[in-house]
Structure formats: structure tokens, C-alpha cells
């Protein structure tokens, strides 16, 4: 009963939206808005195995590499910058400057510098997605509990263990919040990076459909992006529940007290 | 205790002092010759430099802790007890004077020292389970697994927590969390255990249990314990000796020997004649300290 109920909660709004869409496309056919049936049909015909191999998987590959690099660079950089006051003083104004630059304006420059291949696209993703993780990690390291830090010092924890058992887990709630923001930024930049001088990829395919007036196909591509977004958020939630189980439990107890 | 004199006529015995400084003055708190103490605090001074000006927290504190002694540091609130403890633990650098452990100057947290903090909720790693919390310092030392597990098991058993090794600390009550912190210190096998008002945040009944637990652990392990508290009853009940601190800027006001029997009992001991005499005396001294009284010899020494 409980499961049926929570399942209902999940599907209720999508069903209502589908129904409104269905009703509003009942009359005269509109060239720019396909009916739900049309879209499902187009989706199945458009996103074949070939398309997945040729466009979707390369895009997802670059997305995953981009996110992974952002996480590694963001966390390592954040741990270093957060741990040393002088490094923070040295880098913070510069970081603010680079953070303010939208990565999309760098695409033409990057095309000249690193070419039009995968490197450029991954660079664009990393240049946009690294900031929330980096800044959150710095903040997480800085807000370390003093008593906990003193405890580690009195037990003579070495550098490696201090990072592994104290600094990293203590900053983890903030790091995860940063990663969550980065995921949606990465997806947006993945699409945009494929709209310039590209020959394959999800973003490329959608733009091509648009230019050739294949409107239902274009919509099906947009729907696929939405599904990828949902899948990413689902995977993130699973990972978060596993990594931050202690944090949610602690919060629950603090709030009930 | 090297040379304690018991005066049947005198209700309270101040610790006798054996060594005198060259100028003939007797530093309060100095009880054993220089070569013997395990932990020694000499002319410790701590000034905080703030934007609003300097604040002298500790003026001049000298005392030492022989091997195996359980001494309580008691003082009015704001008497710099935590500052003093942090300096002893090597977490804070004194402005002047020094702390030595086995004759070695303490410049950072010494290996053979463990600290139990007042804020148990903030001194246990919330992302590690109870047993993992106790095990971590041992793991950090590179101790092998079977030995580690043995020590963890023993320590949790000693504090009566062998039934919850897989719980997270925040799933336990405050008193139990502080037991975990004590178990971690016990498993670490320190020579000196510093405790900074460890029971200030737990309820009265739990507190009585934890006091007996500390006495039990101390008798079993033979560690030296320096127990900081603002609770006069607690200091007399727990300690073999009570070091009374003045109000800030802090000096040692008096060093009192607690000549109660070794076996202590919450009911018997606390209702005994001697306990109430000692308690009375310490209470009086704390009241004096609050009024700003400072013993002459120690002041002159700074």
C-alpha cells in the first residue's frame, strides 16, 4: 500500500501533464507541436541503436568524463585551497574572475586552442561544472569543527589519515551539494558544446533536426535529454544516500530533538 | 605523593612542597623534585592577542603530576581552565613558561597523551561507527588488525558499551557518547589522560556513573589523569588531589590533598565527614577566588 502510494506520487504530475498535452493537441494539427502518440512513434523510430551508437553514447561519454574530471579537480583543488590560508588569499580573487566567465563564450577560443574534437567539448563541460564543486569543497574544509580537528591532532593523526578520515568526510555534505549543482550545468554544457562545428552528438542531432524542420524528431531529442537528466539525478540520489547516510541520520536526530 | 604529612588537628592538608626555587620561594603546586614528575607545568603564561588589546588568561601556573595520580583542576568559571588544558595538550602554545612530559618539552600533541573533551558530540567522528571511532587512533599508529580489535573490544567492554559497536555515535545518548570518547582514550593506552569538563553536559545520574567509571578505569590502568572541572563535589569525589585555580588571570591558588579512602562510593563517600570538610574547604577557596583573592607567594613569583 505504501509503495503504491509513493509510486502514485511520482507518476501523478507527469500523467496530468500528458493528459493536458493530449487534450490541447486534439484539434487542428499544429506543425510545431506533435501529439503525444506522434512523439512516441517518432521517438522509437528516431532513437535507434545506430543513433545511440553514433550520437547518444559519444555525448554521454564526454558528459561522464567531464563530470569525473570536474569532481576530481574540484575536490583536490578545494582540499588544497581550503587547507592553506595563504593559498586561499592568493587564489580567491582570480577564481572569482574565472568563475564569472560563462564557459560558452570560451568555445570559439577553445576551438582554436584545442581543436573541435572531444577535448574541446570536455574542456567546456569542466570549465563550467568544476566551480560549484571547487567552491563548496573550499567552504566545507573551512567550516571544519574545531573540536574534531583538535581530537585528530591529539591522537597524532598523520596527513593522509587526516584527509581521509577527517577533512574529506567532514566536507562531504557540502561537496555533494556542489556535485548536484554541477550535474545540471554539465548536461547543459554538453549539449551546447555540440552545437558548434560538430559532426555527432545529441546536441548536434537536435540542432540538425531543427534546421531540417524535422520538428517531432527535434522534440524527441529534447525528451531524451530530459530522461538523461532524470536518470542522472536518480543515480546521484543513490550515491548520496550511500555516501551521506550518516549525515542524514544525524540531521534527523538533531531535528527531532 | 612523595612526602605527605597528615595533621589530625588540621582539617585540610595542603600538599607539602619539597623543592624550593633558588630565591627561597615555594611555587604553589610543585610537589616533587624536578627529576621525577611525569608531567610538569612550569611558570606557564598565556596572553591572547586580540584587536581589542591583550587579554591575560593565565598569569603563572606551576604544578606537576606524578605518575599514576588522579588530580582535579578546579576553578571558578572563566578561570582559564580550558586554555590551560589546551596548552598542556600541546594544542596551544603558551606565551611563556613550558610544559614538559618526561622532561621533554611539549610543543605539539604528545604521543602518550589522550584528551577527552567536554563536547562529546563534536569530538566523535559522526561518519564512523562506535568501534571505528575507538579504532581510528590505533589504525593511525599502524597497529595490526588483531591487536587493534582486541584493544577496541576491551575498551568498549571497560566502559560498558560492548553491545553497540556497530551504532553511530549520534544514535546514542549523551552519556553513552562520552563513554565512547573515554573508550577511545583508554584503547589508545596513554600515560597521561586529560579530561576537560567531560561530564558538564550530561545529566546528574549519568554523571555519577561516569565518575565511578573514570575512577575504575584509572585504578585498572594506572594512568595519570588530569581532570578539569568546575564542579567542587566532583573534584573532591574523584581526585587524590585538587588543584584550585584563581580567577583569571590564573595562578594556582591552592593545592589540596584529598585523603579519602581509595575505594569511593557515591553514597558512602559523599556523606562522610571528611568529604564534607574537604568540600567545604574547596568551596571556600573558590568563593575567595571569585572575589579576586590571590595568594601572595604565587603572585610575587610572576
Coordinates of C-alpha atoms in Angstrom, one line a residue:
Chain A
X1 CA 0.0 0.0 0.0
X2 CA 2.8 2.4 0.9
X3 CA 4.6 1.6 -2.3
X4 CA 1.6 2.1 -4.4
X5 CA 1.1 5.4 -2.8
X6 CA 4.6 6.7 -3.3
X7 CA 4.5 5.4 -6.9
X8 CA 1.3 7.4 -7.4
X9 CA 3.1 10.5 -6.1
X10 CA 5.8 10.0 -8.6
X11 CA 3.6 9.5 -11.7
X12 CA 0.7 11.8 -10.8
X13 CA 2.1 15.0 -12.2
X14 CA 3.6 13.5 -15.4
X15 CA 0.2 11.8 -16.1
X16 CA -1.7 15.1 -15.7
X17 CA 0.8 16.9 -17.9
X18 CA 0.5 14.2 -20.6
X19 CA -3.3 14.5 -20.4
X20 CA -3.3 18.3 -20.8
X21 CA -0.9 17.9 -23.8
X22 CA -3.2 15.2 -25.3
X23 CA -6.3 17.4 -24.9
X24 CA -4.7 20.5 -26.3
X25 CA -3.4 18.8 -29.4
X26 CA -6.8 17.2 -30.2
X27 CA -8.0 19.9 -32.6
X28 CA -6.2 21.1 -35.8
X29 CA -2.7 19.6 -36.1
X30 CA 0.0 22.1 -35.3
X31 CA 3.2 21.7 -37.3
X32 CA 5.4 22.8 -34.4
X33 CA 3.7 20.7 -31.7
X34 CA 3.3 17.0 -32.2
X35 CA 0.7 14.9 -30.4
X36 CA 1.8 12.5 -27.7
X37 CA 1.2 9.5 -29.9
X38 CA 3.2 11.1 -32.7
X39 CA 6.1 11.8 -30.4
X40 CA 6.2 8.3 -29.0
X41 CA 6.2 6.9 -32.6
X42 CA 8.9 9.4 -33.7
X43 CA 11.0 8.6 -30.6
X44 CA 11.0 4.9 -31.3
X45 CA 11.9 5.4 -35.0
X46 CA 14.5 8.1 -34.4
X47 CA 16.5 6.8 -31.5
X48 CA 17.6 3.5 -32.9
X49 CA 20.6 1.5 -32.0
X50 CA 22.6 3.3 -34.7
X51 CA 21.7 6.7 -33.3
X52 CA 22.6 5.6 -29.8
X53 CA 26.0 4.4 -31.0
X54 CA 26.6 7.4 -33.2
X55 CA 25.2 10.3 -31.2
X56 CA 24.0 9.4 -27.7
X57 CA 26.9 7.3 -26.4
X58 CA 29.6 9.7 -27.5
X59 CA 27.7 12.5 -25.8
X60 CA 27.2 10.6 -22.6
X61 CA 30.9 9.5 -22.7
X62 CA 32.0 13.2 -22.8
X63 CA 29.5 14.0 -20.1
X64 CA 30.8 11.3 -17.8
X65 CA 34.4 12.2 -18.4
X66 CA 33.6 15.9 -17.9
X67 CA 31.8 15.3 -14.7
X68 CA 34.5 12.9 -13.4
X69 CA 37.2 15.4 -14.1
X70 CA 35.2 18.2 -12.5
X71 CA 34.8 16.1 -9.4
X72 CA 38.5 15.2 -9.1
X73 CA 39.8 18.7 -9.9
X74 CA 37.1 20.4 -7.7
X75 CA 37.8 18.2 -4.7
X76 CA 41.6 18.1 -4.9
X77 CA 41.7 21.8 -5.6
X78 CA 39.2 22.6 -2.9
X79 CA 41.1 20.5 -0.3
X80 CA 44.3 22.3 -1.1
X81 CA 42.8 25.8 -1.2
X82 CA 40.7 25.2 1.8
X83 CA 43.6 23.9 3.9
X84 CA 46.1 26.7 3.3
X85 CA 45.1 30.2 4.2
X86 CA 47.8 31.8 2.1
X87 CA 46.8 29.8 -1.0
X88 CA 43.2 30.9 -0.5
X89 CA 44.2 34.6 -0.2
X90 CA 46.3 34.2 -3.3
X91 CA 43.8 32.4 -5.5
X92 CA 40.3 33.6 -4.4
X93 CA 40.1 36.9 -6.4
X94 CA 41.4 35.2 -9.5
X95 CA 39.0 32.3 -9.1
X96 CA 36.1 34.7 -8.8
X97 CA 37.2 36.2 -12.1
X98 CA 37.3 32.9 -14.0
X99 CA 34.1 31.7 -12.4
X100 CA 32.3 34.8 -13.7
X101 CA 33.1 33.9 -17.3
X102 CA 30.4 31.8 -18.9
X103 CA 32.2 28.8 -20.4
X104 CA 30.1 29.1 -23.6
X105 CA 31.9 32.3 -24.7
X106 CA 35.2 30.3 -24.5
X107 CA 34.0 27.8 -27.1
X108 CA 35.4 29.7 -30.1
X109 CA 38.7 30.3 -28.3
X110 CA 38.9 26.7 -27.2
X111 CA 38.2 25.6 -30.8
X112 CA 41.3 27.4 -31.8
X113 CA 43.4 26.3 -28.9
X114 CA 42.5 22.6 -28.5
X115 CA 40.6 22.0 -31.8
X116 CA 37.0 20.9 -32.4
X117 CA 37.2 17.4 -31.0
X118 CA 36.3 15.7 -27.8
X119 CA 39.0 17.6 -25.9
X120 CA 37.2 20.9 -26.5
X121 CA 33.8 19.6 -25.5
X122 CA 35.1 18.0 -22.3
X123 CA 37.0 21.2 -21.5
X124 CA 33.8 23.3 -21.9
X125 CA 32.0 20.9 -19.5
X126 CA 34.8 21.0 -16.9
X127 CA 35.2 24.8 -17.1
X128 CA 31.5 25.2 -16.2
X129 CA 30.9 22.3 -13.8
X130 CA 34.1 22.5 -11.7
X131 CA 33.1 25.7 -9.9
X132 CA 30.3 24.6 -7.6
X133 CA 32.4 21.6 -6.5
X134 CA 35.5 23.6 -6.0
X135 CA 33.9 26.4 -4.1
X136 CA 31.8 24.1 -2.0
X137 CA 34.8 21.9 -1.1
X138 CA 36.7 25.0 0.0
X139 CA 33.8 26.1 2.2
X140 CA 33.4 22.6 3.5
X141 CA 37.1 22.4 4.5
X142 CA 36.9 25.8 6.1
X143 CA 33.9 25.0 8.2
X144 CA 35.6 22.1 9.9
X145 CA 34.6 21.6 13.5
X146 CA 37.4 22.8 15.8
X147 CA 36.9 20.1 18.5
X148 CA 37.0 17.4 15.9
X149 CA 40.2 18.9 14.5
X150 CA 41.7 19.1 18.0
X151 CA 40.7 15.5 18.6
X152 CA 42.6 14.4 15.5
X153 CA 45.6 16.3 16.5
X154 CA 45.8 14.9 20.0
X155 CA 45.7 11.4 18.6
X156 CA 48.6 12.4 16.3
X157 CA 46.7 11.6 13.0
X158 CA 49.1 11.7 10.1
X159 CA 48.4 13.8 7.0
X160 CA 46.9 11.1 4.8
X161 CA 44.6 9.8 7.6
X162 CA 43.6 13.4 8.5
X163 CA 42.5 14.0 4.9
X164 CA 40.8 10.6 4.6
X165 CA 39.1 10.3 8.0
X166 CA 38.6 13.9 9.0
X167 CA 38.7 16.6 6.3
X168 CA 37.1 14.7 3.4
X169 CA 34.1 13.2 5.3
X170 CA 33.6 16.4 7.2
X171 CA 33.4 18.4 3.9
X172 CA 31.4 15.7 2.2
X173 CA 27.9 17.2 2.7
X174 CA 29.0 20.4 1.0
X175 CA 30.9 18.6 -1.7
X176 CA 27.8 16.6 -2.6
X177 CA 25.7 19.7 -2.7
X178 CA 28.3 21.1 -5.2
X179 CA 28.2 18.0 -7.3
X180 CA 24.4 18.1 -7.5
X181 CA 24.6 21.6 -9.0
X182 CA 27.4 20.6 -11.3
X183 CA 25.5 17.8 -12.8
X184 CA 22.8 20.0 -14.4
X185 CA 25.5 22.5 -15.5
X186 CA 27.4 19.7 -17.1
X187 CA 24.4 18.4 -19.1
X188 CA 23.6 21.9 -20.4
X189 CA 27.2 22.4 -21.5
X190 CA 27.4 19.0 -23.1
X191 CA 24.5 20.0 -25.4
X192 CA 25.9 23.5 -26.1
X193 CA 29.4 22.2 -26.8
X194 CA 28.0 20.0 -29.6
X195 CA 26.2 22.8 -31.3
X196 CA 29.4 24.3 -32.8
X197 CA 31.5 22.7 -35.5
X198 CA 30.3 19.3 -34.5
X199 CA 29.5 16.2 -36.6
X200 CA 27.9 14.0 -34.0
X201 CA 26.3 14.0 -30.6
X202 CA 23.0 14.6 -29.0
X203 CA 23.2 18.4 -29.2
X204 CA 24.3 18.2 -32.8
X205 CA 21.4 15.9 -33.7
X206 CA 18.8 18.1 -32.1
X207 CA 20.1 21.2 -33.9
X208 CA 20.2 19.3 -37.2
X209 CA 16.5 18.2 -36.8
X210 CA 15.6 21.8 -36.1
X211 CA 17.4 23.1 -39.2
X212 CA 15.8 20.5 -41.4
X213 CA 12.3 21.2 -39.9
X214 CA 12.1 17.7 -38.5
X215 CA 10.1 19.1 -35.6
X216 CA 8.8 15.8 -34.0
X217 CA 12.3 14.4 -34.2
X218 CA 13.7 17.5 -32.5
X219 CA 11.2 17.2 -29.7
X220 CA 12.0 13.5 -29.3
X221 CA 15.7 14.6 -28.8
X222 CA 14.7 17.1 -26.2
X223 CA 12.6 14.4 -24.4
X224 CA 15.7 12.1 -24.4
X225 CA 17.7 14.9 -22.7
X226 CA 15.0 15.1 -20.1
X227 CA 15.2 11.4 -19.5
X228 CA 19.0 11.5 -19.2
X229 CA 18.6 14.3 -16.6
X230 CA 16.2 12.2 -14.6
X231 CA 18.5 9.2 -14.8
X232 CA 21.4 11.3 -13.6
X233 CA 19.5 12.7 -10.6
X234 CA 18.4 9.2 -9.7
X235 CA 22.0 7.9 -9.8
X236 CA 23.1 10.9 -7.8
X237 CA 20.5 10.3 -5.1
X238 CA 21.5 6.6 -4.7
X239 CA 25.1 7.7 -4.4
X240 CA 24.3 10.4 -1.9
X241 CA 22.2 8.1 0.3
X242 CA 25.2 5.7 0.4
X243 CA 27.9 8.3 1.0
X244 CA 26.0 10.6 3.3
X245 CA 23.9 8.1 5.2
X246 CA 25.5 9.2 8.5
X247 CA 24.7 12.8 7.7
X248 CA 21.0 12.3 7.1
X249 CA 20.7 10.2 10.2
X250 CA 22.4 12.8 12.3
X251 CA 20.3 15.6 10.9
X252 CA 17.1 13.6 11.5
X253 CA 18.0 13.1 15.2
X254 CA 19.1 16.8 15.6
X255 CA 15.8 17.9 14.2
X256 CA 13.6 15.6 16.3
X257 CA 15.4 16.6 19.5
Chain B
X1 CA 52.9 11.5 46.7
X2 CA 56.4 11.8 47.9
X3 CA 56.0 13.5 51.3
X4 CA 52.6 13.9 52.6
X5 CA 52.0 14.8 56.1
X6 CA 48.8 14.1 57.8
X7 CA 47.8 16.5 60.5
X8 CA 45.0 15.1 62.5
X9 CA 44.3 18.5 64.0
X10 CA 44.3 20.3 60.7
X11 CA 41.1 19.7 58.8
X12 CA 42.7 20.2 55.4
X13 CA 46.2 19.3 54.3
X14 CA 47.7 21.4 51.6
X15 CA 50.2 19.4 49.6
X16 CA 53.6 19.7 51.1
X17 CA 56.3 21.1 48.9
X18 CA 59.7 19.6 48.5
X19 CA 61.7 21.7 46.2
X20 CA 62.3 25.4 46.6
X21 CA 63.4 27.8 44.0
X22 CA 66.8 29.4 44.4
X23 CA 65.4 32.5 45.8
X24 CA 63.7 30.5 48.5
X25 CA 60.2 30.9 47.3
X26 CA 58.0 28.0 47.0
X27 CA 56.0 27.7 43.9
X28 CA 52.5 26.5 44.6
X29 CA 51.7 23.1 43.0
X30 CA 55.3 21.9 43.0
X31 CA 55.2 18.7 44.9
X32 CA 58.1 16.5 43.7
X33 CA 61.7 17.1 42.7
X34 CA 62.4 18.2 39.2
X35 CA 63.8 14.9 38.0
X36 CA 60.7 12.9 38.9
X37 CA 57.5 14.3 37.6
X38 CA 55.8 12.7 34.7
X39 CA 54.0 15.9 33.6
X40 CA 55.3 19.2 34.7
X41 CA 53.9 22.7 34.1
X42 CA 56.4 25.5 34.8
X43 CA 55.6 29.2 35.0
X44 CA 53.0 28.8 32.3
X45 CA 51.6 32.1 31.0
X46 CA 49.1 32.7 28.2
X47 CA 48.2 36.0 26.8
X48 CA 45.6 36.3 24.0
X49 CA 46.4 39.0 21.5
X50 CA 43.1 40.4 20.2
X51 CA 42.2 43.5 18.2
X52 CA 40.7 45.0 21.4
X53 CA 44.0 44.6 23.1
X54 CA 45.8 41.9 25.0
X55 CA 44.0 39.6 27.4
X56 CA 46.0 37.8 30.1
X57 CA 44.2 34.5 30.6
X58 CA 46.9 32.7 32.6
X59 CA 49.4 34.6 34.6
X60 CA 51.7 32.0 36.1
X61 CA 50.8 28.4 36.7
X62 CA 53.2 25.8 38.0
X63 CA 52.3 22.3 39.1
X64 CA 53.3 18.8 38.3
X65 CA 51.6 15.4 38.0
X66 CA 53.4 12.3 39.3
X67 CA 52.9 9.0 37.5
X68 CA 49.6 7.4 38.3
X69 CA 48.0 10.3 40.0
X70 CA 44.4 11.4 39.5
X71 CA 44.4 15.2 40.0
X72 CA 41.5 17.5 39.6
X73 CA 41.9 21.1 38.4
X74 CA 39.0 23.2 39.7
X75 CA 38.4 26.8 39.4
X76 CA 35.6 29.4 39.0
X77 CA 34.2 29.7 35.6
X78 CA 36.3 31.8 33.3
X79 CA 39.4 30.9 35.2
X80 CA 41.2 29.7 32.0
X81 CA 40.9 26.0 32.7
X82 CA 40.3 25.1 29.1
X83 CA 43.2 27.3 28.0
X84 CA 45.5 25.7 30.5
X85 CA 44.5 22.2 29.4
X86 CA 45.0 23.1 25.7
X87 CA 48.5 24.4 26.5
X88 CA 49.2 21.1 28.4
X89 CA 47.8 19.1 25.5
X90 CA 50.1 20.9 23.0
X91 CA 47.1 22.3 21.1
X92 CA 48.0 25.8 22.1
X93 CA 51.4 27.5 22.5
X94 CA 51.9 29.2 25.9
X95 CA 53.1 32.8 25.8
X96 CA 55.8 32.0 28.4
X97 CA 56.8 29.0 30.5
X98 CA 56.7 25.4 29.5
X99 CA 55.1 22.1 29.8
X100 CA 57.3 19.0 29.9
X101 CA 56.4 15.4 29.7
X102 CA 59.1 13.0 30.9
X103 CA 61.4 16.0 30.8
X104 CA 60.7 16.6 27.1
X105 CA 59.2 20.0 26.3
X106 CA 55.7 19.7 24.8
X107 CA 55.5 21.6 21.5
X108 CA 52.7 19.6 19.8
X109 CA 50.3 17.0 21.0
X110 CA 52.5 14.3 22.6
X111 CA 52.1 10.7 21.6
X112 CA 51.5 9.3 25.0
X113 CA 48.7 11.7 25.9
X114 CA 45.0 11.4 25.2
X115 CA 42.3 14.1 25.7
X116 CA 38.6 13.7 26.4
X117 CA 36.7 16.9 25.5
X118 CA 33.6 18.3 27.0
X119 CA 31.7 18.4 23.7
X120 CA 31.4 14.7 23.2
X121 CA 29.0 15.3 20.2
X122 CA 31.8 17.2 18.4
X123 CA 34.8 15.0 19.4
X124 CA 33.5 11.7 17.9
X125 CA 33.5 11.2 14.2
X126 CA 29.9 11.1 13.2
X127 CA 30.7 9.3 10.0
X128 CA 32.4 6.4 11.8
X129 CA 30.6 3.8 13.9
X130 CA 31.4 3.4 17.6
X131 CA 34.0 0.7 17.2
X132 CA 35.6 2.5 14.2
X133 CA 35.9 5.7 16.3
X134 CA 37.7 3.8 19.0
X135 CA 39.9 2.0 16.5
X136 CA 41.0 5.0 14.4
X137 CA 43.8 6.3 16.5
X138 CA 45.2 2.7 16.7
X139 CA 44.9 2.3 12.9
X140 CA 46.7 5.6 12.5
X141 CA 49.6 4.2 14.6
X142 CA 49.8 1.3 12.2
X143 CA 48.9 -1.3 14.8
X144 CA 48.0 -4.7 13.3
X145 CA 44.4 -5.7 12.9
X146 CA 44.0 -8.4 15.5
X147 CA 45.7 -6.4 18.2
X148 CA 43.6 -3.4 17.3
X149 CA 40.3 -5.4 17.5
X150 CA 41.4 -6.8 20.8
X151 CA 42.0 -3.4 22.3
X152 CA 38.8 -1.9 20.9
X153 CA 36.8 -4.8 22.4
X154 CA 38.5 -4.5 25.8
X155 CA 38.0 -0.7 25.9
X156 CA 34.3 -0.9 24.9
X157 CA 33.9 -3.6 27.5
X158 CA 35.5 -1.4 30.2
X159 CA 33.0 1.4 29.6
X160 CA 30.1 -1.0 29.3
X161 CA 29.4 -0.4 25.6
X162 CA 30.3 -3.8 24.1
X163 CA 26.8 -4.2 22.9
X164 CA 26.8 -1.2 20.5
X165 CA 30.0 -1.4 18.4
X166 CA 28.0 -1.0 15.1
X167 CA 26.0 2.0 16.1
X168 CA 26.8 5.5 15.1
X169 CA 27.7 7.8 18.0
X170 CA 24.8 10.1 17.3
X171 CA 22.4 7.2 17.8
X172 CA 23.5 7.0 21.5
X173 CA 22.6 9.1 24.5
X174 CA 25.0 11.9 25.6
X175 CA 26.4 9.8 28.5
X176 CA 27.0 6.9 26.2
X177 CA 28.7 9.1 23.6
X178 CA 31.1 10.3 26.3
X179 CA 31.7 6.7 27.2
X180 CA 32.8 6.1 23.6
X181 CA 35.2 9.0 23.9
X182 CA 36.6 7.5 27.1
X183 CA 36.9 4.1 25.5
X184 CA 38.8 5.7 22.6
X185 CA 41.2 7.3 25.1
X186 CA 41.5 4.0 27.0
X187 CA 42.3 1.9 23.9
X188 CA 44.9 4.4 22.9
X189 CA 46.8 3.4 26.1
X190 CA 48.1 6.8 27.1
X191 CA 50.3 7.6 30.0
X192 CA 48.5 10.8 30.7
X193 CA 44.8 11.3 30.2
X194 CA 43.5 14.9 30.1
X195 CA 39.8 15.4 30.7
X196 CA 38.2 18.8 30.0
X197 CA 34.9 19.0 32.0
X198 CA 33.9 15.8 30.4
X199 CA 30.6 15.5 32.3
X200 CA 29.5 19.1 32.2
X201 CA 26.9 18.3 29.6
X202 CA 25.3 15.1 30.9
X203 CA 22.6 14.7 33.5
X204 CA 23.3 14.2 37.2
X205 CA 22.7 10.4 37.3
X206 CA 24.7 9.7 34.3
X207 CA 27.4 11.9 35.7
X208 CA 27.7 9.8 38.9
X209 CA 28.0 6.7 36.8
X210 CA 30.7 8.2 34.7
X211 CA 32.6 9.5 37.7
X212 CA 32.8 5.9 39.0
X213 CA 33.8 4.7 35.6
X214 CA 36.7 7.1 35.5
X215 CA 37.9 6.0 38.9
X216 CA 37.6 2.4 37.8
X217 CA 39.5 2.9 34.6
X218 CA 42.1 4.9 36.4
X219 CA 42.6 2.2 39.1
X220 CA 42.7 -0.5 36.5
X221 CA 45.1 1.1 34.0
X222 CA 47.3 3.2 36.3
X223 CA 47.4 6.2 34.0
X224 CA 47.9 9.7 35.3
X225 CA 44.7 11.7 34.9
X226 CA 44.3 15.4 35.0
X227 CA 40.6 16.1 35.3
X228 CA 39.4 19.7 34.8
X229 CA 36.0 20.6 36.3
X230 CA 34.1 23.5 37.7
X231 CA 32.2 21.1 40.0
X232 CA 33.6 21.2 43.5
X233 CA 31.9 18.0 44.7
X234 CA 33.1 16.2 41.6
X235 CA 36.7 17.3 42.1
X236 CA 36.8 16.1 45.7
X237 CA 35.0 12.8 45.0
X238 CA 37.2 11.9 42.0
X239 CA 40.6 13.2 42.9
X240 CA 43.6 12.2 45.0
X241 CA 44.4 15.9 44.9
X242 CA 42.6 19.1 44.0
X243 CA 44.4 21.9 42.4
X244 CA 42.4 25.1 42.9
X245 CA 42.9 27.8 40.3
X246 CA 42.3 31.5 41.0
X247 CA 40.1 33.6 38.7
X248 CA 41.6 35.0 35.6
X249 CA 44.5 35.9 35.1
X250 CA 45.0 32.5 36.6
X251 CA 47.5 31.3 39.1
X252 CA 47.4 28.2 41.3
X253 CA 45.6 29.3 44.4
X254 CA 45.9 26.1 46.5
X255 CA 46.9 22.5 46.2
X256 CA 44.8 20.3 48.4
X257 CA 45.4 16.6 49.2
X258 CA 42.3 14.5 49.2
X259 CA 42.9 12.0 51.9
X260 CA 39.7 10.0 51.3
X261 CA 39.9 6.2 51.1
X262 CA 40.8 4.7 47.7
X263 CA 37.5 2.9 47.4
X264 CA 34.9 5.5 46.9
X265 CA 31.2 5.2 46.8
X266 CA 28.7 7.7 45.6
X267 CA 26.6 7.3 48.8
X268 CA 29.2 6.5 51.5
X269 CA 31.9 8.8 50.4
X270 CA 29.8 11.8 49.7
X271 CA 28.1 11.5 53.1
X272 CA 31.3 11.0 55.1
X273 CA 32.6 13.6 57.5
X274 CA 35.9 14.0 55.7
X275 CA 34.3 14.5 52.3
X276 CA 32.2 17.4 53.6
X277 CA 35.2 19.0 55.3
X278 CA 37.2 18.9 52.1
X279 CA 34.3 20.0 50.0
X280 CA 33.8 22.9 52.5
X281 CA 37.4 23.9 52.2
X282 CA 37.5 23.8 48.4
X283 CA 34.2 25.7 48.3
X284 CA 35.6 28.4 50.5
X285 CA 38.7 28.7 48.3
X286 CA 36.6 29.0 45.1
X287 CA 34.5 31.7 46.8
X288 CA 37.7 33.6 47.7
X289 CA 38.9 33.2 44.1
X290 CA 35.7 34.6 42.8
X291 CA 36.2 37.6 45.0
X292 CA 39.7 38.1 43.4
X293 CA 41.8 36.8 46.3
X294 CA 45.3 35.8 45.2
X295 CA 47.9 34.1 47.4
X296 CA 50.9 36.3 47.8
X297 CA 53.7 34.0 47.0
X298 CA 52.5 33.0 43.6
X299 CA 51.7 36.5 42.6
X300 CA 55.2 37.6 43.6
X301 CA 56.6 34.8 41.6
X302 CA 55.3 36.2 38.3

